[in-house]
Tab-separated table of C-alpha atoms and ligand atoms in Angstrom:
chain	number	residue	atom	x	y	z
A	1	MET	CA	-23.408	-36.868	33.805
A	2	GLN	CA	-25.580	-37.637	30.871
A	3	LYS	CA	-25.628	-34.611	28.419
A	4	ARG	CA	-28.550	-35.292	25.993
A	5	PHE	CA	-31.878	-37.068	26.495
A	6	PHE	CA	-33.762	-38.514	23.511
A	7	LEU	CA	-37.010	-40.386	23.121
A	8	SER	CA	-37.250	-43.447	20.841
A	9	GLU	CA	-39.807	-43.008	17.970
A	10	ASP	CA	-42.418	-45.103	20.002
A	11	GLU	CA	-42.051	-42.712	22.931
A	12	ILE	CA	-42.933	-39.644	21.056
A	13	PRO	CA	-46.277	-38.393	22.302
A	14	THR	CA	-49.282	-39.276	20.187
A	15	GLN	CA	-51.595	-36.459	21.315
A	16	TRP	CA	-51.195	-32.694	21.741
A	17	TYR	CA	-52.299	-30.901	24.935
A	18	ASN	CA	-55.180	-28.415	24.846
A	19	ILE	CA	-54.830	-26.278	27.944
A	20	GLN	CA	-58.109	-24.587	27.262
A	21	ALA	CA	-59.999	-27.654	28.469
A	22	ASP	CA	-58.243	-27.424	31.904
A	23	MET	CA	-58.209	-23.616	32.380
A	24	VAL	CA	-60.507	-22.473	35.284
A	25	ASN	CA	-61.038	-19.087	33.495
A	26	LYS	CA	-61.387	-19.831	29.785
A	27	PRO	CA	-60.014	-17.306	27.262
A	28	MET	CA	-62.825	-14.672	26.388
A	29	PRO	CA	-64.151	-15.546	22.808
A	30	PRO	CA	-62.947	-13.877	19.665
A	31	LEU	CA	-65.613	-11.570	18.240
A	32	ASN	CA	-66.872	-10.633	14.760
A	33	PRO	CA	-65.659	-7.081	14.376
A	34	VAL	CA	-68.971	-5.987	12.837
A	35	THR	CA	-71.654	-7.679	14.881
A	36	LYS	CA	-69.426	-8.216	18.042
A	37	GLN	CA	-70.756	-11.683	18.426
A	38	PRO	CA	-68.550	-14.528	19.589
A	39	LEU	CA	-67.149	-16.534	16.670
A	40	LYS	CA	-68.114	-20.033	15.898
A	41	PRO	CA	-65.722	-22.448	14.186
A	42	GLU	CA	-67.840	-22.237	10.975
A	43	ASP	CA	-67.085	-18.474	10.924
A	44	LEU	CA	-63.482	-19.362	10.435
A	45	PHE	CA	-63.910	-22.041	7.591
A	46	PRO	CA	-63.772	-19.565	4.736
A	47	ILE	CA	-60.095	-18.695	5.679
A	48	PHE	CA	-58.699	-21.683	7.645
A	49	SER	CA	-59.070	-25.483	7.370
A	50	GLN	CA	-62.023	-26.795	9.168
A	51	GLU	CA	-60.015	-28.966	11.596
A	52	VAL	CA	-57.806	-26.088	12.915
A	53	SER	CA	-60.989	-23.867	13.072
A	54	ARG	CA	-62.491	-26.436	15.445
A	55	GLN	CA	-59.300	-26.797	17.438
A	56	GLU	CA	-59.102	-22.999	17.814
A	57	LEU	CA	-62.308	-22.797	19.897
A	58	ASP	CA	-62.089	-26.223	21.646
A	59	MET	CA	-62.733	-25.673	25.317
A	60	GLU	CA	-63.542	-29.365	25.937
A	61	HIS	CA	-60.966	-31.869	24.747
A	62	ALA	CA	-57.741	-31.645	26.803
A	63	TRP	CA	-55.937	-34.198	24.433
A	64	ILE	CA	-56.151	-34.176	20.687
A	65	ASP	CA	-54.747	-36.986	18.537
A	66	ILE	CA	-51.913	-36.153	16.294
A	67	PRO	CA	-52.721	-37.648	12.877
A	68	GLN	CA	-50.601	-40.563	11.865
A	69	GLU	CA	-49.274	-38.673	8.758
A	70	VAL	CA	-48.021	-35.819	10.886
A	71	ARG	CA	-46.507	-38.160	13.529
A	72	GLU	CA	-44.609	-39.843	10.648
A	73	MET	CA	-43.166	-36.425	9.569
A	74	TYR	CA	-42.261	-35.624	13.106
A	75	THR	CA	-40.044	-38.599	13.146
A	76	TYR	CA	-37.871	-36.830	10.559
A	77	TYR	CA	-36.519	-34.703	13.324
A	78	ARG	CA	-38.165	-35.607	16.482
A	79	SER	CA	-37.700	-36.262	19.359
A	80	THR	CA	-35.557	-33.141	19.594
A	81	PRO	CA	-32.788	-33.413	22.256
A	82	LEU	CA	-33.274	-32.226	25.775
A	83	VAL	CA	-29.769	-31.000	26.650
A	84	ARG	CA	-28.219	-30.414	30.083
A	85	ALA	CA	-26.317	-27.183	29.579
A	86	TYR	CA	-23.176	-28.146	31.600
A	87	GLY	CA	-21.188	-25.758	29.621
A	88	LEU	CA	-23.311	-22.722	30.257
A	89	GLU	CA	-23.637	-23.695	33.953
A	90	LYS	CA	-19.839	-23.796	34.182
A	91	ALA	CA	-19.514	-20.478	32.375
A	92	LEU	CA	-21.902	-18.949	34.770
A	93	GLY	CA	-20.587	-20.659	37.866
A	94	THR	CA	-24.127	-21.366	38.918
A	95	PRO	CA	-25.367	-24.160	41.173
A	96	ALA	CA	-28.659	-24.261	39.025
A	97	HIS	CA	-29.248	-27.224	36.677
A	98	ILE	CA	-29.937	-25.696	33.272
A	99	TYR	CA	-31.617	-27.668	30.585
A	100	PHE	CA	-32.665	-26.608	27.105
A	101	LYS	CA	-34.974	-28.216	24.564
A	102	ASN	CA	-33.239	-27.918	21.126
A	103	GLU	CA	-35.943	-27.137	18.434
A	104	SER	CA	-33.172	-25.767	16.216
A	105	VAL	CA	-32.564	-29.329	14.919
A	106	SER	CA	-35.658	-29.188	12.719
A	107	PRO	CA	-34.883	-29.183	8.997
A	108	VAL	CA	-35.836	-25.589	8.753
A	109	GLY	CA	-34.030	-24.598	11.875
A	110	SER	CA	-36.923	-23.660	14.169
A	111	HIS	CA	-39.828	-25.028	16.089
A	112	LYS	CA	-42.283	-23.590	13.537
A	113	LEU	CA	-42.316	-26.848	11.433
A	114	ASN	CA	-44.277	-28.514	14.278
A	115	SER	CA	-47.385	-26.571	13.318
A	116	ALA	CA	-46.694	-26.102	9.638
A	117	LEU	CA	-46.900	-29.868	9.102
A	118	ALA	CA	-50.148	-30.127	10.986
A	119	GLN	CA	-51.660	-27.187	9.197
A	120	ALA	CA	-50.560	-28.402	5.736
A	121	TYR	CA	-51.822	-31.916	6.484
A	122	TYR	CA	-55.422	-30.841	7.402
A	123	CYS	CA	-55.647	-28.701	4.281
A	124	LYS	CA	-54.588	-31.552	2.069
A	125	LYS	CA	-57.065	-33.890	3.859
A	126	GLU	CA	-59.856	-31.376	3.262
A	127	GLY	CA	-59.225	-31.187	-0.444
A	128	VAL	CA	-57.290	-27.861	-0.440
A	129	THR	CA	-54.783	-27.525	-3.271
A	130	ASN	CA	-53.033	-24.148	-2.366
A	131	ILE	CA	-52.053	-22.473	0.800
A	132	THR	CA	-50.976	-18.994	1.520
A	133	THR	CA	-49.279	-17.233	4.401
A	134	GLU	CA	-47.151	-14.225	5.259
A	135	THR	CA	-43.633	-14.237	6.698
A	136	GLY	CA	-41.412	-11.501	8.027
A	137	ALA	CA	-37.801	-12.724	8.705
A	138	GLY	CA	-38.775	-15.971	6.950
A	139	GLN	CA	-38.833	-18.802	9.605
A	140	TRP	CA	-42.428	-19.364	9.307
A	141	GLY	CA	-42.361	-19.161	5.541
A	142	CYS	CA	-39.574	-21.678	5.348
A	143	ALA	CA	-41.474	-24.119	7.576
A	144	LEU	CA	-44.742	-23.700	5.661
A	145	SER	CA	-42.879	-24.030	2.241
A	146	TYR	CA	-41.528	-27.399	3.326
A	147	ALA	CA	-44.590	-28.666	4.892
A	148	ALA	CA	-46.540	-27.746	1.599
A	149	LYS	CA	-44.058	-29.735	-0.412
A	150	VAL	CA	-44.355	-32.786	2.013
A	151	PHE	CA	-48.186	-32.886	1.503
A	152	GLY	CA	-48.138	-32.019	-2.236
A	153	LEU	CA	-49.641	-28.433	-1.966
A	154	GLU	CA	-48.712	-25.266	-3.769
A	155	ALA	CA	-47.500	-22.652	-1.344
A	156	ALA	CA	-47.650	-18.811	-2.001
A	157	VAL	CA	-45.776	-16.799	0.573
A	158	TYR	CA	-45.855	-13.078	0.957
A	159	GLN	CA	-42.638	-11.890	2.537
A	160	VAL	CA	-42.250	-8.422	3.987
A	161	LYS	CA	-40.459	-6.531	1.168
A	162	ILE	CA	-37.647	-5.195	3.310
A	163	SER	CA	-36.928	-8.708	4.735
A	164	TYR	CA	-37.152	-10.149	1.252
A	165	ASN	CA	-34.299	-7.849	0.222
A	166	GLN	CA	-32.285	-8.080	3.405
A	167	LYS	CA	-32.659	-11.897	4.157
A	168	PRO	CA	-31.986	-13.446	0.670
A	169	TYR	CA	-31.146	-16.877	2.161
A	170	ARG	CA	-34.492	-17.478	3.749
A	171	ARG	CA	-36.157	-16.573	0.417
A	172	SER	CA	-33.790	-19.116	-1.243
A	173	ILE	CA	-34.757	-21.790	1.264
A	174	MET	CA	-38.520	-21.221	0.543
A	175	GLN	CA	-37.856	-21.352	-3.190
A	176	THR	CA	-35.744	-24.421	-2.824
A	177	TYR	CA	-38.781	-26.171	-1.345
A	178	GLY	CA	-40.797	-24.977	-4.350
A	179	ALA	CA	-42.780	-22.028	-2.842
A	180	GLN	CA	-43.670	-19.021	-4.842
A	181	VAL	CA	-42.417	-16.088	-2.805
A	182	THR	CA	-43.538	-12.459	-3.474
A	183	PRO	CA	-42.323	-9.298	-1.778
A	184	SER	CA	-45.150	-7.434	-0.034
A	185	PRO	CA	-46.589	-5.059	-0.897
A	186	SER	CA	-47.063	-6.372	-4.444
A	187	MET	CA	-49.103	-5.536	-7.500
A	188	SER	CA	-50.684	-9.112	-7.259
A	189	THR	CA	-53.530	-8.129	-4.927
A	190	LYS	CA	-55.981	-5.327	-4.558
A	191	ALA	CA	-54.552	-4.547	-0.931
A	192	GLY	CA	-50.976	-4.344	-2.367
A	193	ARG	CA	-51.841	-2.278	-5.328
A	194	LYS	CA	-53.686	0.201	-3.099
A	195	ILE	CA	-50.659	0.460	-0.786
A	196	LEU	CA	-48.202	0.813	-3.757
A	197	THR	CA	-50.379	3.461	-5.488
A	198	ASP	CA	-50.405	5.597	-2.284
A	199	GLU	CA	-46.766	4.899	-1.438
A	200	PRO	CA	-44.678	3.288	-4.181
A	201	ASN	CA	-41.652	2.749	-1.745
A	202	ASN	CA	-43.582	1.202	1.081
A	203	PRO	CA	-41.053	-1.342	2.681
A	204	GLY	CA	-43.916	-3.585	3.881
A	205	SER	CA	-44.821	-4.995	7.149
A	206	LEU	CA	-46.445	-8.193	8.577
A	207	GLY	CA	-49.673	-6.127	8.254
A	208	THR	CA	-49.370	-5.682	4.552
A	209	ALA	CA	-48.294	-9.282	4.059
A	210	ILE	CA	-51.166	-10.695	6.032
A	211	SER	CA	-53.675	-8.564	4.117
A	212	GLU	CA	-52.321	-9.899	0.717
A	213	ALA	CA	-52.110	-13.444	1.862
A	214	ILE	CA	-55.779	-13.410	3.230
A	215	GLU	CA	-56.909	-11.689	0.063
A	216	LEU	CA	-55.427	-14.405	-2.073
A	217	ALA	CA	-56.923	-17.174	0.024
A	218	MET	CA	-60.320	-15.625	-0.184
A	219	SER	CA	-60.137	-15.077	-4.021
A	220	THR	CA	-58.650	-18.326	-4.951
A	221	PRO	CA	-60.730	-21.566	-5.195
A	222	ASN	CA	-59.279	-24.410	-2.913
A	223	CYS	CA	-56.914	-22.148	-1.212
A	224	LYS	CA	-56.536	-21.611	2.537
A	225	TYR	CA	-54.597	-19.202	4.713
A	226	THR	CA	-52.204	-20.418	7.476
A	227	LEU	CA	-50.578	-18.589	10.427
A	228	GLY	CA	-47.377	-19.249	12.247
A	229	SER	CA	-48.221	-18.114	15.733
A	230	VAL	CA	-50.703	-16.199	17.950
A	231	LEU	CA	-53.657	-18.402	17.402
A	232	SER	CA	-54.562	-21.113	19.878
A	233	HIS	CA	-54.387	-24.031	17.398
A	234	VAL	CA	-50.788	-23.066	16.527
A	235	THR	CA	-49.765	-23.283	20.187
A	236	LEU	CA	-51.689	-26.528	20.559
A	237	HIS	CA	-49.442	-28.135	17.804
A	238	GLN	CA	-46.387	-26.699	19.611
A	239	THR	CA	-47.184	-28.587	22.837
A	240	ILE	CA	-45.208	-31.480	21.361
A	241	ILE	CA	-42.172	-29.639	22.561
A	242	GLY	CA	-43.205	-29.555	26.309
A	243	LEU	CA	-44.735	-33.166	26.189
A	244	GLU	CA	-41.448	-34.575	24.917
A	245	ALA	CA	-39.546	-32.443	27.375
A	246	GLU	CA	-41.696	-33.854	30.276
A	247	LYS	CA	-40.814	-37.358	29.410
A	248	GLN	CA	-37.056	-36.483	28.849
A	249	MET	CA	-36.925	-34.560	32.248
A	250	GLN	CA	-38.144	-37.814	33.820
A	251	LYS	CA	-35.227	-39.712	32.128
A	252	ALA	CA	-32.918	-37.068	33.551
A	253	GLY	CA	-34.593	-37.662	37.013
A	254	GLU	CA	-35.603	-33.985	37.432
A	255	TYR	CA	-38.581	-31.718	37.252
A	256	PRO	CA	-38.288	-27.993	36.380
A	257	ASP	CA	-38.725	-25.262	38.952
A	258	ILE	CA	-38.729	-22.670	36.112
A	259	VAL	CA	-39.693	-23.003	32.473
A	260	ILE	CA	-38.787	-20.227	30.089
A	261	GLY	CA	-39.596	-19.401	26.437
A	262	CYS	CA	-39.121	-16.452	24.281
A	263	PHE	CA	-42.319	-14.603	23.252
A	264	GLY	CA	-43.403	-13.423	19.896
A	265	GLY	CA	-47.098	-14.497	19.697
A	266	GLY	CA	-46.811	-17.215	22.293
A	267	SER	CA	-46.574	-20.480	20.385
A	268	ASN	CA	-43.202	-21.723	21.396
A	269	PHE	CA	-43.546	-20.372	24.959
A	270	GLY	CA	-46.967	-22.181	25.215
A	271	GLY	CA	-45.559	-25.252	23.509
A	272	ILE	CA	-42.929	-25.768	26.177
A	273	ALA	CA	-44.855	-24.414	29.160
A	274	PHE	CA	-48.466	-25.704	28.919
A	275	PRO	CA	-47.669	-29.483	29.464
A	276	PHE	CA	-45.867	-28.472	32.687
A	277	MET	CA	-48.515	-25.861	33.672
A	278	ARG	CA	-51.117	-28.592	33.500
A	279	HIS	CA	-49.561	-30.019	36.758
A	280	ASN	CA	-49.783	-26.561	38.386
A	281	ILE	CA	-53.525	-26.249	37.448
A	282	LEU	CA	-54.505	-29.912	38.280
A	283	GLU	CA	-52.108	-30.817	41.113
A	284	GLY	CA	-50.959	-27.655	42.720
A	285	LYS	CA	-47.424	-27.875	41.536
A	286	LYS	CA	-45.483	-24.604	41.876
A	287	THR	CA	-43.404	-24.385	38.717
A	288	ARG	CA	-42.715	-20.819	37.491
A	289	PHE	CA	-43.324	-19.898	33.875
A	290	ILE	CA	-41.416	-16.982	32.385
A	291	ALA	CA	-42.184	-15.495	28.898
A	292	ALA	CA	-39.274	-13.410	27.672
A	293	GLU	CA	-40.246	-10.599	25.361
A	294	PRO	CA	-38.172	-7.796	23.638
A	295	ALA	CA	-38.046	-4.630	25.585
A	296	SER	CA	-38.768	-2.875	22.188
A	297	CYS	CA	-42.146	-4.752	21.791
A	298	PRO	CA	-43.356	-5.209	25.409
A	299	LYS	CA	-46.953	-6.286	25.043
A	300	LEU	CA	-46.900	-8.528	28.157
A	301	THR	CA	-44.969	-6.224	30.593
A	302	LYS	CA	-46.341	-2.853	29.315
A	303	GLY	CA	-49.386	-3.709	27.190
A	304	VAL	CA	-53.090	-3.464	28.207
A	305	PHE	CA	-55.593	-6.348	28.199
A	306	GLN	CA	-58.270	-5.563	25.798
A	307	TYR	CA	-60.027	-6.628	22.536
A	308	ASP	CA	-57.885	-5.692	19.629
A	309	PHE	CA	-57.280	-6.775	16.057
A	310	GLY	CA	-54.576	-9.309	15.242
A	311	ASP	CA	-53.152	-7.393	12.249
A	312	VAL	CA	-52.419	-3.903	11.337
A	313	ALA	CA	-55.131	-3.549	8.589
A	314	GLY	CA	-57.841	-4.815	11.025
A	315	TYR	CA	-59.044	-7.758	8.890
A	316	THR	CA	-58.901	-10.409	11.672
A	317	PRO	CA	-61.536	-11.098	14.360
A	318	LEU	CA	-61.240	-9.142	17.561
A	319	LEU	CA	-59.154	-10.955	20.049
A	320	PRO	CA	-58.994	-10.355	23.908
A	321	MET	CA	-55.329	-9.987	24.375
A	322	TYR	CA	-52.451	-8.017	25.932
A	323	THR	CA	-51.677	-5.546	23.266
A	324	LEU	CA	-49.642	-2.453	22.532
A	325	GLY	CA	-52.285	-1.588	19.863
A	326	HIS	CA	-52.506	-3.080	16.408
A	327	ASN	CA	-51.080	0.242	15.099
A	328	PHE	CA	-47.910	-0.184	17.038
A	329	MET	CA	-44.700	-0.127	14.903
A	330	PRO	CA	-42.037	-2.165	16.727
A	331	ALA	CA	-38.379	-1.146	16.150
A	332	ASN	CA	-36.466	-3.066	13.624
A	333	ILE	CA	-34.704	-5.338	16.018
A	334	HIS	CA	-33.017	-8.539	14.713
A	335	ALA	CA	-35.461	-10.879	16.583
A	336	GLY	CA	-38.035	-10.499	13.728
A	337	GLY	CA	-40.046	-13.203	15.083
A	338	LEU	CA	-40.848	-11.261	18.285
A	339	ARG	CA	-41.993	-8.102	16.481
A	340	TYR	CA	-45.722	-8.526	17.104
A	341	HIS	CA	-48.025	-6.093	18.899
A	342	GLY	CA	-50.130	-8.613	20.895
A	343	ALA	CA	-50.226	-12.008	22.629
A	344	GLY	CA	-52.398	-15.025	21.871
A	345	VAL	CA	-55.649	-15.263	23.860
A	346	ILE	CA	-54.698	-18.311	26.013
A	347	VAL	CA	-51.329	-16.621	27.298
A	348	SER	CA	-53.239	-13.274	27.814
A	349	GLN	CA	-55.843	-15.006	30.044
A	350	LEU	CA	-53.068	-16.978	31.935
A	351	LEU	CA	-51.056	-13.750	32.580
A	352	LYS	CA	-54.141	-11.938	33.735
A	353	ASP	CA	-54.709	-14.796	36.212
A	354	ASN	CA	-51.093	-14.820	37.418
A	355	LEU	CA	-50.449	-18.247	36.246
A	356	MET	CA	-47.277	-17.145	34.502
A	357	GLU	CA	-44.818	-14.223	34.457
A	358	ALA	CA	-43.335	-12.016	31.854
A	359	VAL	CA	-39.967	-10.266	31.601
A	360	ASP	CA	-38.691	-7.884	28.981
A	361	VAL	CA	-35.049	-8.106	27.561
A	362	GLN	CA	-33.067	-5.396	25.739
A	363	GLN	CA	-31.466	-6.298	22.440
A	364	LEU	CA	-27.956	-5.921	23.788
A	365	GLU	CA	-28.611	-8.227	26.848
A	366	SER	CA	-30.070	-10.831	24.493
A	367	PHE	CA	-26.940	-10.986	22.409
A	368	ASP	CA	-24.752	-10.946	25.403
A	369	ALA	CA	-26.526	-14.138	26.476
A	370	GLY	CA	-26.569	-15.498	22.976
A	371	LEU	CA	-22.771	-15.204	22.618
A	372	LEU	CA	-22.169	-16.625	26.155
A	373	PHE	CA	-24.355	-19.579	25.134
A	374	ALA	CA	-22.660	-20.035	21.715
A	375	LYS	CA	-19.212	-20.116	23.386
A	376	ALA	CA	-20.278	-22.443	26.152
A	377	GLU	CA	-22.543	-24.951	24.161
A	378	GLY	CA	-21.426	-24.431	20.615
A	379	ILE	CA	-24.800	-23.677	19.177
A	380	ILE	CA	-25.430	-20.254	17.607
A	381	PRO	CA	-28.909	-19.393	18.790
A	382	ALA	CA	-31.527	-17.433	16.856
A	383	PRO	CA	-31.857	-13.788	17.923
A	384	GLU	CA	-35.370	-14.689	19.116
A	385	SER	CA	-34.049	-17.531	21.253
A	386	CYS	CA	-31.403	-15.266	22.806
A	387	HIS	CA	-34.209	-13.719	24.827
A	388	ALA	CA	-35.009	-16.984	26.380
A	389	ILE	CA	-31.335	-17.557	27.140
A	390	ALA	CA	-31.075	-14.026	28.683
A	391	ALA	CA	-34.004	-14.832	30.992
A	392	ALA	CA	-32.421	-18.225	31.988
A	393	VAL	CA	-29.113	-16.496	32.676
A	394	ARG	CA	-30.802	-14.054	34.964
A	395	GLU	CA	-32.335	-16.882	36.962
A	396	ALA	CA	-29.153	-18.877	37.098
A	397	ASN	CA	-27.392	-15.824	38.471
A	398	LYS	CA	-29.973	-15.452	41.205
A	399	CYS	CA	-29.280	-19.064	42.133
A	400	LYS	CA	-25.548	-18.268	42.278
A	401	GLU	CA	-26.288	-15.565	44.845
A	402	SER	CA	-28.628	-17.678	46.841
A	403	GLY	CA	-26.807	-21.023	46.441
A	404	GLU	CA	-30.058	-22.721	45.330
A	405	GLU	CA	-29.821	-25.639	42.999
A	406	LYS	CA	-32.942	-24.861	40.990
A	407	VAL	CA	-33.849	-26.678	37.811
A	408	ILE	CA	-34.295	-24.334	34.862
A	409	LEU	CA	-35.605	-25.419	31.454
A	410	PHE	CA	-35.670	-23.154	28.467
A	411	ASN	CA	-36.654	-23.697	24.859
A	412	LEU	CA	-34.049	-23.038	22.187
A	413	SER	CA	-36.618	-22.182	19.546
A	414	GLY	CA	-34.237	-21.916	16.615
A	415	HIS	CA	-30.483	-21.464	15.484
A	416	GLY	CA	-29.094	-18.299	14.213
A	417	LEU	CA	-26.957	-19.504	11.308
A	418	ILE	CA	-29.012	-17.480	8.762
A	419	ASP	CA	-29.027	-14.322	11.129
A	420	MET	CA	-25.213	-13.726	11.198
A	421	SER	CA	-25.561	-10.166	10.021
A	422	ALA	CA	-27.177	-9.502	13.496
A	423	TYR	CA	-24.139	-11.105	15.185
A	424	ASP	CA	-21.889	-9.031	12.864
A	425	GLN	CA	-23.529	-5.803	14.064
A	426	TYR	CA	-23.190	-6.953	17.741
A	427	LEU	CA	-19.466	-7.779	17.219
A	428	SER	CA	-18.824	-4.480	15.575
A	429	GLY	CA	-20.527	-2.585	18.457
A	430	SER	CA	-23.265	-1.090	16.277
A	431	LEU	CA	-26.307	-2.913	17.788
A	432	GLN	CA	-28.698	-0.665	19.701
A	433	ASN	CA	-31.161	-0.932	22.428
A	434	PHE	CA	-34.689	0.608	22.038
A	435	ILE	CA	-36.726	2.136	24.911
A	436	VAL	CA	-40.415	1.758	24.951
A	437	THR	CA	-42.166	3.737	27.867
A	438	ASP	CA	-45.582	3.387	29.465
A	439	GLU	CA	-46.322	6.806	28.135
A	440	MET	CA	-45.595	5.668	24.512
A	441	VAL	CA	-47.854	2.762	24.859
A	442	ASN	CA	-50.701	4.815	26.339
A	443	ASP	CA	-50.362	7.442	23.643
A	444	ASN	CA	-50.581	4.682	21.008
A	445	LEU	CA	-53.519	3.023	22.644
A	446	GLN	CA	-55.436	6.200	22.926
A	447	LYS	CA	-55.403	6.514	19.156
A	448	LEU	CA	-57.484	3.328	18.846
A	449	GLU	CA	-61.056	2.969	18.926
A	450	LYS	CA	-62.330	0.935	22.143
A	451	PHE	CA	-64.025	-1.973	20.689
A	452	VAL	CA	-65.859	-3.576	23.616
B	1	PLP	C1	-41.142	-17.203	15.086
B	1	PLP	C2	-40.071	-17.456	16.021
B	1	PLP	C3	-40.356	-17.138	17.418
B	1	PLP	C4	-41.495	-16.393	17.907
B	1	PLP	O1	-42.742	-16.939	17.782
B	1	PLP	P1	-43.672	-17.650	18.896
B	1	PLP	O2	-44.923	-17.826	18.338
B	1	PLP	O3	-43.707	-16.633	20.055
B	1	PLP	O4	-43.081	-18.917	19.359
B	1	PLP	C5	-39.324	-17.451	18.248
B	1	PLP	N1	-38.144	-18.128	17.879
B	1	PLP	C6	-37.965	-18.453	16.600
B	1	PLP	C7	-36.654	-19.083	16.179
B	1	PLP	C8	-38.966	-18.226	15.620
B	1	PLP	O5	-38.734	-18.464	14.392
C-alpha cells in the first residue's frame, strides 16, 4: 500500500526524449510567413538561443543530454513524487488504480520551471545577458524569473495588464526573484505605444505581451526571447515528467492504461505522455493518451488543422496546428494557462494520426473535480490541472460501471494556492460555463486568410 514513489538523485533521467525522431509522420515544418519557405534553425537564432532553435527542428536525435548545470537545479525539487491517489479512488468508489505526478512541488508551484531552467541556461551559455517573455496569469513568468536569477540573467516580463492588476501575488513572486515586470500594453515599446494610442484602456492579452517581449528582444543587444509552451523544445524539456513517471510506475509495479494531461499549448501533456507513447510507437503498446482542454477554448476538439500564426499579432512563423484561429478571443476562464488558440505542432500531428485523444471540459465540471480532489488528497489543484483531474474522474467512473481495474495516470501540473479567488467564485456559486459551437469556430476561421 505504498502511497508515494520517488527516485533518488542518481536515478533522475539524464536525457530528455525527443518524440519527433520516432514519429512515422513528422510534424510539417514551420514556414516563414513572407516567403512560405520552411524555417531552418538559423532563422530562429535572432529571437531564441541557438541550442533551443536546433532542438526545435531536430527530427533525428531521440535522446538529448540534459546539461549538468540544469540537472543540478532539477535536484532542488526533483524527482517530483508519483502518488497513488488512494483518497480519490475511495471517494469515487472506483476499482481503477489512479496515480498522479505531482509537479506542483516545484519552487514556483508548476511544471513550467522544467523548461525555464533549460532555456535560461542555454542563454547564459551563449553569452546572453537579458531575457524577455510574456505571461498571462503569471506561472510562466514566475518560473522564468527564478530561472533567470539562478543563471545570473536579467529578466523582463510583460504581464497581461488585466492579470497584472487581478493577480498581484504572481507579480510579487516575479519581483521577489528580481525580475522587472511591466503591464502590457505599455509605453516601453513601439507595439505597446501604438495599442495604447489607439485604445488607452486596452486590458492587454497574450498577443500584446508577446509582441512587446519579442520587440524588446530584437531591439536590445544580448537579449533573447523565451516561451513557456507550444513550441517543440519546451515540450522536449517537459519530458522529464514522463521519464521519471515511467521509472516510478515500475517501482509501483504497474504500467498505465491511460495517461492524461491538461492542455494549453501542449507542454505538460506532451511531457507526461510522450515517454509512454514511445512504447506505443516502437513496441505496439496500447496505452491511451487523453488531452483535456477547456470547453471555452476547444482547439483540439473543435479546431481545424491548418497553418496559422502562434500569436494574435501575427509575428511568429506559420505553424501547422489545430487552431481556432489566431484571432480567437477565449472567454476569461480561471485556467489562464489553457487560454490559447492553438496546439503545438507535434501534438497536432499526433492527433491527426489518431495516436492520442482529446476531450473538452466545462469550467464547472473542472472545479467539481478540483474540489473532490482537494478534499480527498489534500492538495488544492491549479484551475488548469482541474481539467486533467476531471478527465481522470470520467475514466475512473467508467471503470466503476464496467468493474475494470484500469491504471490511470494524470499530471498534476500545478497547485492552486494563488488562484483562490477562482475557488471563492466557485464556492459562492457565481462561476460560469462558456459554450463554443462549431459554428462560432467556423465563423472565426473564415475571417482569416488561408496561408497555405
Ligand atoms: C501553463 C500551465 C498549463 C498549461 O500549459 P501547457 O503548455 O499546456 O502545459 C497547465 N497547468 C499549469 C499549472 C500551468 O501553469
